[in-house]
Coordinates of C-alpha atoms in Angstrom, one line a residue:
Chain A
M1 CA -15.4 26.4 -16.0
V2 CA -17.2 29.6 -16.9
H3 CA -16.3 31.7 -14.0
A4 CA -12.8 30.3 -13.5
G5 CA -10.6 32.4 -15.7
T6 CA -8.2 35.2 -15.5
A7 CA -10.9 37.5 -14.4
A8 CA -11.7 35.8 -11.1
P9 CA -9.7 36.9 -8.1
A10 CA -7.5 34.2 -6.5
I11 CA -9.6 34.4 -3.4
E12 CA -12.9 36.1 -2.8
V13 CA -14.5 36.1 0.6
I14 CA -17.8 37.7 1.3
D15 CA -19.2 38.0 4.8
L16 CA -17.7 34.7 5.9
K17 CA -18.7 33.4 9.3
K18 CA -17.9 30.4 11.4
T19 CA -19.6 29.6 14.7
Y20 CA -18.4 26.4 16.3
R21 CA -20.8 24.1 18.1
G22 CA -20.9 25.4 21.6
G23 CA -21.4 28.9 20.3
I24 CA -17.8 30.1 19.9
E25 CA -17.8 32.7 17.1
A26 CA -14.3 32.2 15.6
V27 CA -15.0 34.3 12.5
K28 CA -17.6 37.0 12.6
G29 CA -18.3 38.0 9.0
I30 CA -15.2 38.9 7.1
S31 CA -14.8 40.1 3.5
F32 CA -11.7 40.5 1.4
Q33 CA -10.2 39.7 -2.0
V34 CA -6.8 38.4 -2.9
E35 CA -5.6 39.2 -6.4
K36 CA -3.6 36.7 -8.5
G37 CA 0.1 36.7 -7.9
E38 CA -0.3 38.5 -4.6
I39 CA 1.3 37.6 -1.2
F40 CA -1.5 38.3 1.2
G41 CA -1.1 37.9 5.0
F42 CA -3.5 37.5 7.9
L43 CA -1.9 39.0 10.9
G44 CA -3.3 38.5 14.4
P45 CA -2.7 36.8 17.7
N46 CA -3.6 33.2 18.5
G47 CA -7.3 32.7 18.5
A48 CA -8.0 35.6 16.3
G49 CA -9.6 33.4 13.7
K50 CA -6.7 33.0 11.3
S51 CA -6.6 29.2 11.3
T52 CA -10.3 29.0 11.1
T53 CA -10.4 31.2 8.0
I54 CA -7.6 29.2 6.4
M55 CA -9.4 25.9 7.1
M56 CA -12.6 27.2 5.6
L57 CA -10.7 28.4 2.5
T58 CA -9.0 25.0 2.2
T59 CA -12.4 23.2 2.5
L60 CA -11.4 21.5 5.8
I61 CA -14.3 23.0 7.7
K62 CA -17.6 24.4 6.4
P63 CA -18.5 28.1 7.0
T64 CA -21.7 28.8 8.9
G65 CA -22.4 31.9 6.9
G66 CA -21.3 33.9 3.9
R67 CA -19.4 32.5 1.0
A68 CA -15.9 32.1 -0.2
A69 CA -14.4 31.2 -3.6
V70 CA -10.9 30.1 -4.4
D71 CA -9.8 30.5 -8.0
G72 CA -13.5 31.2 -8.9
F73 CA -14.8 28.0 -7.3
D74 CA -17.1 27.9 -4.2
V75 CA -15.4 26.3 -1.2
V76 CA -18.5 24.5 -0.2
K77 CA -20.4 23.6 -3.4
E78 CA -17.3 23.0 -5.5
A79 CA -15.0 21.8 -2.8
Y80 CA -13.5 19.1 -4.9
R81 CA -12.3 21.6 -7.6
V82 CA -11.0 23.9 -5.0
R83 CA -8.9 21.1 -3.6
T84 CA -7.3 20.4 -6.9
R85 CA -6.2 24.1 -7.2
L86 CA -4.8 24.8 -3.8
G87 CA -1.7 23.8 -1.9
Y88 CA -2.0 23.7 1.9
V89 CA 0.8 23.7 4.3
S90 CA -0.5 23.7 7.9
Q91 CA 1.3 24.8 11.0
D92 CA 1.5 21.2 12.2
L93 CA 4.6 20.1 10.2
A94 CA 2.4 17.4 8.8
V95 CA 5.0 15.1 7.3
D96 CA 5.1 11.4 8.1
D97 CA 8.1 10.7 10.3
N98 CA 8.1 7.0 9.5
L99 CA 8.6 7.6 5.8
T100 CA 11.5 9.1 3.9
G101 CA 11.3 12.5 2.4
R102 CA 10.8 11.0 -1.1
E103 CA 8.1 8.6 0.1
N104 CA 6.2 11.5 1.6
L105 CA 6.3 13.3 -1.8
I106 CA 5.4 10.1 -3.7
L107 CA 2.3 9.8 -1.6
Q108 CA 1.4 13.4 -2.0
A109 CA 1.9 13.2 -5.7
H110 CA -0.5 10.2 -5.9
F111 CA -3.1 11.9 -3.7
Y112 CA -3.1 14.7 -6.3
H113 CA -3.3 12.2 -9.2
I114 CA -0.2 13.3 -10.9
P115 CA 0.5 11.0 -13.9
R116 CA 3.2 8.4 -13.3
S117 CA 5.1 9.6 -16.3
Q118 CA 5.6 13.0 -14.6
L119 CA 6.1 11.7 -11.0
K120 CA 9.8 11.6 -10.8
A121 CA 10.4 14.9 -12.5
R122 CA 7.9 16.7 -10.3
I123 CA 9.4 15.2 -7.1
D124 CA 12.9 16.2 -8.2
E125 CA 11.7 19.7 -9.1
V126 CA 10.2 20.4 -5.6
L127 CA 13.1 18.8 -3.8
E128 CA 15.5 21.1 -5.8
L129 CA 13.3 24.1 -4.9
V130 CA 13.5 23.5 -1.2
G131 CA 17.0 22.2 -1.2
L132 CA 16.4 18.7 0.1
R133 CA 17.9 16.7 -2.8
E134 CA 20.7 15.1 -0.8
R135 CA 18.6 14.1 2.2
C136 CA 15.5 12.9 0.4
D137 CA 16.1 9.2 1.0
D138 CA 16.5 9.6 4.8
R139 CA 13.7 9.0 7.1
V140 CA 12.0 12.2 8.2
E141 CA 12.4 11.3 11.9
F142 CA 16.1 12.2 11.4
Y143 CA 15.3 15.6 9.8
S144 CA 15.7 18.9 11.7
G145 CA 12.7 21.2 12.2
G146 CA 13.6 23.4 9.3
M147 CA 14.0 20.4 7.0
R148 CA 10.6 19.1 8.0
K149 CA 9.1 22.5 7.2
R150 CA 10.8 22.6 3.8
L151 CA 9.5 19.0 3.1
D152 CA 6.0 20.0 4.1
I153 CA 6.2 23.0 1.8
A154 CA 7.5 20.8 -1.0
C155 CA 4.4 18.5 -0.4
G156 CA 2.2 21.5 -0.8
L157 CA 3.8 22.4 -4.1
I158 CA 3.9 19.0 -5.8
H159 CA 0.8 19.6 -7.9
R160 CA 1.8 23.1 -8.9
P161 CA -1.2 24.8 -7.2
S162 CA -2.2 28.2 -8.3
I163 CA -2.8 29.3 -4.7
L164 CA -0.7 28.3 -1.8
F165 CA -2.0 28.5 1.8
L166 CA 0.6 28.7 4.5
D167 CA -0.6 28.6 8.1
E168 CA 2.1 30.1 10.3
P169 CA 4.9 29.1 8.0
T170 CA 7.8 29.8 10.4
L171 CA 6.2 28.9 13.7
G172 CA 8.9 27.6 16.1
L173 CA 11.7 27.8 13.6
D174 CA 15.1 29.6 14.3
I175 CA 15.9 32.9 12.8
Q176 CA 18.2 31.5 10.1
T177 CA 15.6 29.0 9.0
R178 CA 12.8 31.6 9.0
H179 CA 14.8 33.7 6.6
E180 CA 15.4 30.7 4.4
I181 CA 11.6 30.0 4.3
W182 CA 11.0 33.6 3.4
R183 CA 13.3 33.3 0.5
Y184 CA 11.5 30.2 -0.8
I185 CA 8.2 32.0 -0.5
E186 CA 9.5 35.0 -2.4
K187 CA 10.9 32.8 -5.0
L188 CA 7.6 31.0 -5.5
R189 CA 5.9 34.3 -6.2
S190 CA 8.5 35.8 -8.5
E191 CA 9.4 32.6 -10.5
N192 CA 6.2 30.6 -10.4
K193 CA 3.7 33.5 -10.3
M194 CA 1.9 31.8 -7.4
T195 CA -0.7 33.5 -5.2
I196 CA 0.2 33.0 -1.6
F197 CA -2.1 33.4 1.4
L198 CA -0.3 33.2 4.7
T199 CA -1.2 33.6 8.4
T200 CA 1.3 34.8 10.9
H201 CA 1.6 36.4 14.3
Y202 CA 5.1 37.6 13.5
M203 CA 5.1 41.3 12.6
D204 CA 8.4 41.1 10.8
E205 CA 7.2 38.3 8.7
A206 CA 4.1 40.1 7.6
D207 CA 6.2 43.2 6.9
A208 CA 8.9 41.4 5.0
L209 CA 6.8 39.2 2.8
C210 CA 3.3 40.5 2.3
D211 CA 2.1 42.8 -0.5
R212 CA -1.0 43.4 1.6
I213 CA -2.0 42.4 5.1
A214 CA -5.3 42.1 6.9
I215 CA -5.2 42.7 10.6
I216 CA -7.6 40.3 12.3
D217 CA -8.7 40.4 15.9
R218 CA -11.4 38.3 17.6
G219 CA -12.8 37.2 14.3
V220 CA -13.1 40.6 12.7
I221 CA -10.9 42.3 10.1
K222 CA -9.7 45.6 11.5
A223 CA -7.7 46.9 8.6
I224 CA -6.5 45.7 5.1
D225 CA -3.7 47.4 3.2
A226 CA -0.1 47.3 2.2
P227 CA 2.1 47.3 5.3
S228 CA 3.6 50.7 4.4
A229 CA 0.2 52.2 3.9
L230 CA -1.0 50.9 7.2
K231 CA 2.0 52.5 8.9
D232 CA 1.4 55.7 7.1
Q233 CA -2.2 55.8 8.4
L234 CA -0.8 56.0 11.9
G235 CA 0.4 59.5 11.0
G236 CA 3.8 58.8 9.6
D237 CA 7.3 58.9 10.9
V238 CA 8.6 60.6 14.0
I239 CA 11.9 62.6 13.9
F240 CA 13.6 63.5 17.2
F241 CA 16.4 66.0 17.2
R242 CA 18.4 68.4 19.4
F243 CA 20.1 71.7 18.6
S244 CA 23.6 72.3 19.9
D245 CA 23.9 74.6 22.9
G246 CA 23.6 78.3 22.1
S247 CA 21.6 78.0 19.0
G248 CA 19.0 80.2 20.6
D249 CA 17.2 82.4 18.1
A250 CA 18.6 80.5 15.2
A251 CA 16.8 77.4 16.6
A252 CA 13.5 79.2 17.0
A253 CA 13.8 80.5 13.4
T254 CA 14.6 77.0 12.2
M255 CA 11.5 75.6 14.0
A256 CA 9.3 78.2 12.3
A257 CA 10.8 77.3 8.9
L258 CA 10.1 73.6 9.6
R259 CA 6.4 74.3 10.0
E260 CA 6.3 75.4 6.4
L261 CA 7.8 72.2 5.0
P262 CA 5.5 69.8 3.1
G263 CA 4.6 66.6 4.9
V264 CA 5.1 68.0 8.4
K265 CA 2.0 67.3 10.5
E266 CA 3.0 68.1 14.0
I267 CA 5.8 69.8 15.8
S268 CA 6.3 69.6 19.5
Q269 CA 9.0 70.0 22.1
H270 CA 9.9 67.9 25.1
G271 CA 12.5 69.8 27.0
E272 CA 15.5 70.1 24.7
E273 CA 14.2 67.5 22.4
K274 CA 12.2 68.5 19.4
V275 CA 9.7 66.1 17.9
V276 CA 8.4 66.3 14.3
V277 CA 5.7 64.0 13.1
A278 CA 5.8 63.8 9.3
R279 CA 5.0 61.7 6.3
N280 CA 8.1 60.4 4.5
G281 CA 10.5 61.2 7.3
D282 CA 13.5 60.1 5.3
L283 CA 12.9 62.8 2.7
L284 CA 12.4 65.4 5.4
L285 CA 15.7 64.8 7.2
P286 CA 17.9 66.6 4.7
Q287 CA 15.4 69.5 4.6
I288 CA 15.7 69.9 8.4
F289 CA 19.5 70.2 8.0
E290 CA 19.1 72.7 5.2
A291 CA 16.7 74.8 7.3
A292 CA 19.0 74.7 10.3
Q293 CA 22.0 75.8 8.1
K294 CA 20.1 78.6 6.5
N295 CA 19.1 80.0 9.9
G296 CA 22.6 79.5 11.4
A297 CA 21.6 76.7 13.8
R298 CA 23.6 73.5 14.4
I299 CA 21.9 70.2 15.0
E300 CA 23.6 68.0 17.6
S301 CA 21.7 64.7 17.1
V302 CA 18.9 63.3 15.0
T303 CA 16.8 60.1 15.3
L304 CA 14.3 58.9 12.7
K305 CA 11.7 56.4 14.0
R306 CA 9.3 54.8 11.6
P307 CA 6.2 53.2 13.0
T308 CA 6.3 49.4 13.0
L309 CA 3.5 47.0 12.4
D310 CA 3.5 46.5 16.2
D311 CA 2.3 50.2 16.5
V312 CA -0.2 49.6 13.7
Y313 CA -1.5 46.5 15.5
L314 CA -1.7 48.2 18.8
A315 CA -3.6 51.2 17.2
H316 CA -6.2 48.9 15.6
T317 CA -6.8 46.4 18.3
G318 CA -5.9 48.3 21.5
R319 CA -3.5 45.6 22.6
A320 CA -0.1 44.3 21.8
L321 CA 0.1 41.2 19.6
R322 CA 1.8 38.9 22.2
E323 CA -1.0 39.4 24.7
G324 CA -3.6 37.6 22.6
A325 CA -4.9 34.4 24.3
G326 CA -5.7 31.7 21.9
G327 CA -8.1 28.8 22.2
K328 CA -7.1 25.7 24.0
E329 CA -7.0 23.6 20.8
E330 CA -4.9 26.2 18.9
F331 CA -2.5 26.4 21.8
R332 CA -2.1 22.7 21.8
R333 CA -1.5 22.5 18.1
Q334 CA 1.1 25.2 18.2
R335 CA 2.9 23.6 21.1
M336 CA 2.9 20.4 19.2
A337 CA 4.2 22.0 16.1
M338 CA 6.9 23.8 18.0
R339 CA 8.0 20.6 19.7
R340 CA 8.3 18.9 16.3
A341 CA 10.1 21.8 14.8
R342 CA 12.8 21.9 17.5
R343 CA 13.7 18.2 17.2
Chain B
M1 CA -26.0 20.4 8.1
R2 CA -26.2 21.3 4.5
A3 CA -25.3 18.5 2.2
E4 CA -22.3 19.0 -0.1
R5 CA -23.3 18.9 -3.7
Y6 CA -21.2 16.6 -5.8
G7 CA -19.9 17.4 -9.2
L8 CA -19.0 14.8 -11.7
E9 CA -15.3 14.9 -10.7
E10 CA -16.2 14.2 -7.1
I11 CA -18.3 11.3 -8.0
R12 CA -15.5 9.9 -10.1
A13 CA -13.2 10.5 -7.2
G14 CA -15.5 8.5 -4.9
L15 CA -14.8 5.5 -7.1
R16 CA -11.1 6.0 -7.5
L17 CA -9.4 2.9 -6.2
S18 CA -6.0 4.4 -6.4
D19 CA -6.8 6.7 -3.5
I20 CA -7.6 3.6 -1.3
Y21 CA -4.4 2.0 -2.6
W22 CA -2.1 4.9 -1.6
V23 CA -3.7 5.3 1.9
C24 CA -3.1 1.6 2.4
W25 CA 0.5 1.8 0.9
R26 CA 1.4 4.4 3.5
E27 CA 0.1 2.2 6.4
L28 CA 2.0 -0.8 5.1
K29 CA 5.1 1.1 4.4
K30 CA 5.1 2.3 8.0
F31 CA 4.4 -1.3 9.2
F32 CA 7.3 -2.7 7.3
G33 CA 9.5 0.2 8.2
Q34 CA 9.3 -0.7 11.9
R35 CA 11.3 -3.7 12.7
T36 CA 9.9 -4.1 16.2
R37 CA 6.4 -4.2 14.8
I38 CA 7.3 -7.0 12.4
L39 CA 9.1 -8.9 15.2
M40 CA 6.0 -8.5 17.4
A41 CA 3.8 -9.8 14.6
V42 CA 5.9 -13.0 14.6
I43 CA 6.5 -13.4 18.3
Q44 CA 3.0 -12.6 19.5
P45 CA 1.3 -15.6 17.9
L46 CA 4.2 -17.8 18.7
I47 CA 3.8 -17.0 22.4
W48 CA 0.0 -17.5 22.3
L49 CA 0.5 -20.9 20.6
L50 CA 3.4 -22.1 22.8
F51 CA 2.1 -20.9 26.2
L52 CA -1.6 -21.0 25.9
G53 CA -1.7 -23.9 23.6
N54 CA 0.7 -26.0 25.6
S55 CA -0.5 -25.1 29.0
L56 CA -4.0 -26.4 28.1
T57 CA -2.9 -29.6 26.3
G58 CA -3.8 -31.4 29.5
L59 CA -7.4 -30.7 28.7
T60 CA -7.5 -33.2 25.8
R61 CA -6.1 -36.0 28.0
N62 CA -9.6 -35.9 29.6
P63 CA -11.8 -37.9 27.2
F64 CA -14.9 -35.8 28.0
A65 CA -13.1 -32.5 27.4
S66 CA -11.7 -34.0 24.2
Q67 CA -15.1 -34.8 23.0
M68 CA -16.4 -31.4 23.8
L69 CA -13.5 -29.7 21.9
G70 CA -14.1 -32.1 19.1
V71 CA -10.4 -32.7 18.6
D72 CA -7.8 -34.8 20.3
N73 CA -5.1 -32.1 20.3
Y74 CA -5.9 -28.8 21.9
L75 CA -3.5 -27.0 19.6
V76 CA -5.7 -28.0 16.7
Y77 CA -8.6 -26.4 18.6
M78 CA -6.5 -23.4 19.6
T79 CA -4.9 -22.5 16.3
P80 CA -8.1 -21.0 14.6
G81 CA -8.9 -19.2 17.9
I82 CA -5.4 -17.6 17.9
M83 CA -5.8 -16.7 14.2
V84 CA -9.0 -14.8 14.9
M85 CA -7.6 -13.2 18.1
T86 CA -4.6 -12.0 16.3
S87 CA -6.7 -10.4 13.6
L88 CA -8.9 -8.9 16.3
F89 CA -6.0 -7.2 17.9
G90 CA -4.6 -6.2 14.5
G91 CA -7.8 -4.6 13.5
I92 CA -9.1 -3.1 16.7
F93 CA -6.1 -0.7 17.0
G94 CA -6.7 0.6 13.5
G95 CA -8.5 3.6 14.8
L96 CA -5.4 4.8 16.6
S97 CA -3.8 5.7 13.4
V98 CA -6.8 8.1 12.6
V99 CA -6.4 9.7 16.0
W100 CA -2.6 10.0 15.5
D101 CA -3.0 11.4 12.0
R102 CA -5.3 14.0 13.3
H103 CA -3.0 14.8 16.2
F104 CA -0.1 15.7 14.0
G105 CA -2.0 17.3 11.2
Y106 CA -1.6 14.6 8.5
L107 CA -5.4 14.0 8.4
N108 CA -6.0 17.6 7.4
K109 CA -3.4 17.2 4.8
L110 CA -5.2 14.2 3.4
L111 CA -8.6 16.0 3.6
A112 CA -7.3 19.1 1.7
A113 CA -6.2 16.8 -1.1
P114 CA -8.7 15.9 -3.9
I115 CA -9.2 12.3 -2.7
S116 CA -12.5 10.9 -1.7
R117 CA -13.2 11.0 2.0
A118 CA -14.1 7.3 2.1
A119 CA -10.7 6.3 0.7
I120 CA -9.1 7.2 4.0
P121 CA -11.0 4.7 6.2
M122 CA -11.1 2.1 3.5
G123 CA -7.3 2.3 2.9
K124 CA -6.6 2.0 6.6
M125 CA -9.0 -1.0 6.8
L126 CA -7.4 -2.7 3.9
A127 CA -3.9 -2.2 5.5
A128 CA -5.2 -3.8 8.7
A129 CA -6.6 -6.7 6.8
I130 CA -3.4 -7.3 4.9
Q131 CA -1.4 -7.2 8.1
S132 CA -3.7 -9.8 9.6
V133 CA -3.3 -12.0 6.6
I134 CA 0.5 -11.8 7.0
Q135 CA 0.2 -12.8 10.7
V136 CA -2.2 -15.6 10.0
T137 CA 0.3 -17.0 7.4
I138 CA 3.0 -16.9 10.1
I139 CA 0.6 -18.6 12.6
T140 CA 0.0 -21.3 10.0
I141 CA 3.7 -21.9 9.5
I142 CA 4.3 -22.0 13.3
A143 CA 1.4 -24.3 13.9
T144 CA 2.5 -26.7 11.2
I145 CA 5.9 -26.8 12.8
L146 CA 4.3 -27.6 16.1
G147 CA 2.5 -30.5 14.5
V148 CA -1.0 -29.2 13.6
R149 CA -2.2 -30.8 10.5
F150 CA -4.5 -28.6 8.4
A151 CA -7.3 -30.8 7.3
C152 CA -8.4 -28.4 4.6
G153 CA -5.1 -28.4 2.6
P154 CA -3.6 -25.5 0.6
A155 CA -6.9 -24.6 -1.1
G156 CA -8.6 -24.4 2.3
F157 CA -5.8 -22.1 3.4
L158 CA -7.0 -19.6 0.9
L159 CA -10.4 -19.7 2.5
I160 CA -8.8 -19.1 5.9
V161 CA -7.1 -16.1 4.4
A162 CA -10.4 -14.8 3.0
I163 CA -12.2 -15.2 6.3
V164 CA -9.4 -13.5 8.3
F165 CA -9.1 -10.7 5.8
L166 CA -12.8 -9.9 5.9
F167 CA -13.0 -10.2 9.7
S168 CA -10.0 -7.9 10.3
F169 CA -11.3 -5.5 7.7
G170 CA -14.6 -5.2 9.5
V171 CA -13.0 -5.0 13.0
S172 CA -10.7 -2.2 12.0
G173 CA -13.8 -0.5 10.6
I174 CA -15.3 -0.5 14.1
S175 CA -12.1 1.0 15.5
I176 CA -11.8 3.6 12.7
S177 CA -15.4 4.6 13.2
L178 CA -14.6 5.3 16.8
G179 CA -11.4 7.0 15.9
A180 CA -13.3 9.4 13.6
V181 CA -15.3 10.6 16.6
I182 CA -13.0 10.2 19.6
R183 CA -10.2 12.7 19.5
S184 CA -8.0 11.5 22.4
Q185 CA -5.7 8.6 22.1
E186 CA -6.2 7.6 25.7
T187 CA -10.0 7.5 25.5
L188 CA -9.9 5.4 22.3
M189 CA -7.4 3.0 23.9
A190 CA -9.6 2.6 27.0
I191 CA -12.7 1.9 24.8
V192 CA -10.8 -0.5 22.6
N193 CA -9.4 -2.4 25.5
F194 CA -12.8 -2.5 27.1
L195 CA -14.2 -4.1 23.9
T196 CA -11.4 -6.6 23.2
M197 CA -11.4 -8.8 26.3
P198 CA -15.2 -9.5 26.5
L199 CA -15.3 -10.0 22.7
M200 CA -12.6 -12.6 23.0
F201 CA -13.8 -14.5 26.1
A202 CA -17.4 -14.4 25.1
S203 CA -16.7 -16.3 22.0
N204 CA -15.6 -19.8 21.1
A205 CA -12.1 -18.6 20.3
M206 CA -10.5 -20.5 23.2
F207 CA -13.2 -22.6 24.8
P208 CA -16.1 -24.5 23.3
L209 CA -19.6 -23.1 23.7
E210 CA -20.7 -26.3 25.4
A211 CA -18.4 -25.6 28.3
M212 CA -20.1 -22.2 28.9
P213 CA -23.1 -21.4 31.1
A214 CA -26.2 -20.8 29.0
W215 CA -26.2 -17.0 29.2
L216 CA -22.7 -16.8 28.0
Q217 CA -23.5 -19.2 25.2
T218 CA -26.2 -16.9 24.0
I219 CA -23.8 -14.0 23.9
A220 CA -21.1 -16.1 22.2
R221 CA -23.4 -17.2 19.5
W222 CA -24.1 -13.6 18.4
N223 CA -20.4 -12.5 18.8
P224 CA -19.0 -11.8 15.3
L225 CA -15.8 -13.4 16.6
S226 CA -17.5 -16.8 16.8
Y227 CA -18.7 -16.3 13.2
A228 CA -15.1 -16.2 12.2
V229 CA -13.8 -18.9 14.5
T230 CA -16.4 -21.6 13.7
P231 CA -15.6 -21.9 10.0
L232 CA -11.9 -21.6 10.6
R233 CA -12.1 -24.4 13.1
E234 CA -13.9 -26.6 10.6
L235 CA -11.4 -25.9 8.0
V236 CA -8.5 -26.8 10.2
G237 CA -10.1 -29.7 12.0
Q238 CA -12.5 -31.3 9.4
G239 CA -11.5 -30.1 6.0
L240 CA -12.8 -28.2 3.0
W241 CA -16.3 -29.6 2.8
S242 CA -18.5 -28.2 5.5
A243 CA -21.8 -26.3 5.5
T244 CA -20.6 -23.7 8.1
I245 CA -17.8 -22.5 5.9
G246 CA -20.0 -20.9 3.3
K247 CA -22.2 -19.5 6.0
G248 CA -19.2 -18.1 7.8
L249 CA -17.7 -16.6 4.7
L250 CA -21.1 -14.9 3.9
A251 CA -21.4 -13.6 7.5
M252 CA -17.9 -12.1 7.3
F253 CA -18.6 -10.6 3.9
I254 CA -21.7 -8.9 5.3
F255 CA -19.8 -7.8 8.4
A256 CA -17.0 -6.2 6.3
A257 CA -19.5 -4.5 3.9
I258 CA -21.5 -3.0 6.8
M259 CA -18.4 -1.8 8.5
S260 CA -17.0 -0.1 5.4
L261 CA -20.3 1.7 5.0
V262 CA -20.4 2.7 8.7
A263 CA -16.7 3.8 8.7
S264 CA -17.0 5.8 5.5
R265 CA -20.2 7.5 6.7
Q266 CA -18.7 8.2 10.2
F267 CA -15.7 9.7 8.5
R268 CA -17.6 11.9 6.2
R269 CA -19.8 13.1 8.9
S270 CA -17.5 13.8 11.8
I271 CA -14.4 14.9 9.9
A272 CA -15.3 16.6 6.7

């Protein structure tokens, strides 16, 4: 118990490696830390090593190199303690269809050795949290994909873990349900002070939920930072604008004035369209108008484009996220999960 | 592979019976939740007894055959055989639940929980054994209705239950050990089917050893099925006091113990 205290980071990974039998290097020496109370995301295509990493951290497979600690406990040497501290929600929708929602939770509670006296209260608590109170005595086979996912998340929460692992939490779910799941995840962090580690290949998910993300590609971490910082690293926002006809010299004077504004990195011109690359484009917009007014030019149209995580991903890996080809096993698992989610 | 070091908590978890109980609870809950499965559990032995038992009653009209069977009613000979066959079928498909649990991710969910690895195969084996005991009780009732008199009486029935329980526990251990290694349902089914028929016919479950050619007799004598059938047959036909009963019970106990060790080890090795 010496090292497990407030001082230890929630997750600490040092040079972690996994080479499967047959020589496939799924994870090639990654290092990162997740602080307590953080939502940390692993972003990458299928087969990038996301699930392999999460399975090593949840003690399901053993690393072939490096080390990892969850809540201060080593995932190999102190696997049992690690298990008592983490909640794991896989991408498989691993709830038992033949049992009712409540029965699934009863089992889960007993597997985590929750005292009988607390059992009912705990189950009601997580059912309330994911909004499954009314349907909890129905068999899971009659649940929709979203309800199954919510039940699966409830299972992962029953023992009040300090760290929750979510592997592709919204894979195969419709947009409405995805936003619902996001709300639960945010609620867990804000109300329960839980640390959340999630993997996703959805850009918008990583962007909306995560405090920090790691971009992982072919078993290597390419970048780790807050989503906004990652986007800033690309050079910032891009502003396109056009002057009204006949602005002439006034336009030229305006362009010269823009060069002096703070945050402007680059100005170029494609035909009539002027292009400004700048940090904090939203703050720059009013200043562009002011400069135009001062010099007597009139602006006809303005577009502000902020870089998306897609652009970040492309910049770091040299390919778009959707192109990534996953392993056969991962592909099968995902298809299976999607089928179950759509029922 | 580097051995996992066990802390005190983990050792305690290894002995925690509640983990076994809850794995078993899940299997039984599923069993009782499926009406067709319960119906099949009743109908299957009924069909065996009615069709196979009756179609061969002619055998006992032949005095030589009757002597060889040691009974004058083939149903009396057949009932223990059907009990063992039913528990063979009940146990041998136990591994499918492992493959299935792996397939839809439940196995990982179990493995991420702080339960001992061995509790998973043991719980499933316990569930298979309990299901077999239920089926054997049904067979006993049906056989009694069909006119089979159990020479061993109610106390002997408990011995029958004990033997069947241990046998089915062990057989499902074989299946679960296979299920821990084989990842496809089809392959496991093929292997299990391949095992079942020879196990059944190369035993004294349906026909007496004396009616077999010598080579088959040798196989049948070593077949674990025969070890279960022989004492059951004595219990049903002769009564409580027979030397083979203790021997059979001991053999079954050893079989069950070995298979729990093998299944637990297989499970720890190939899954965790």
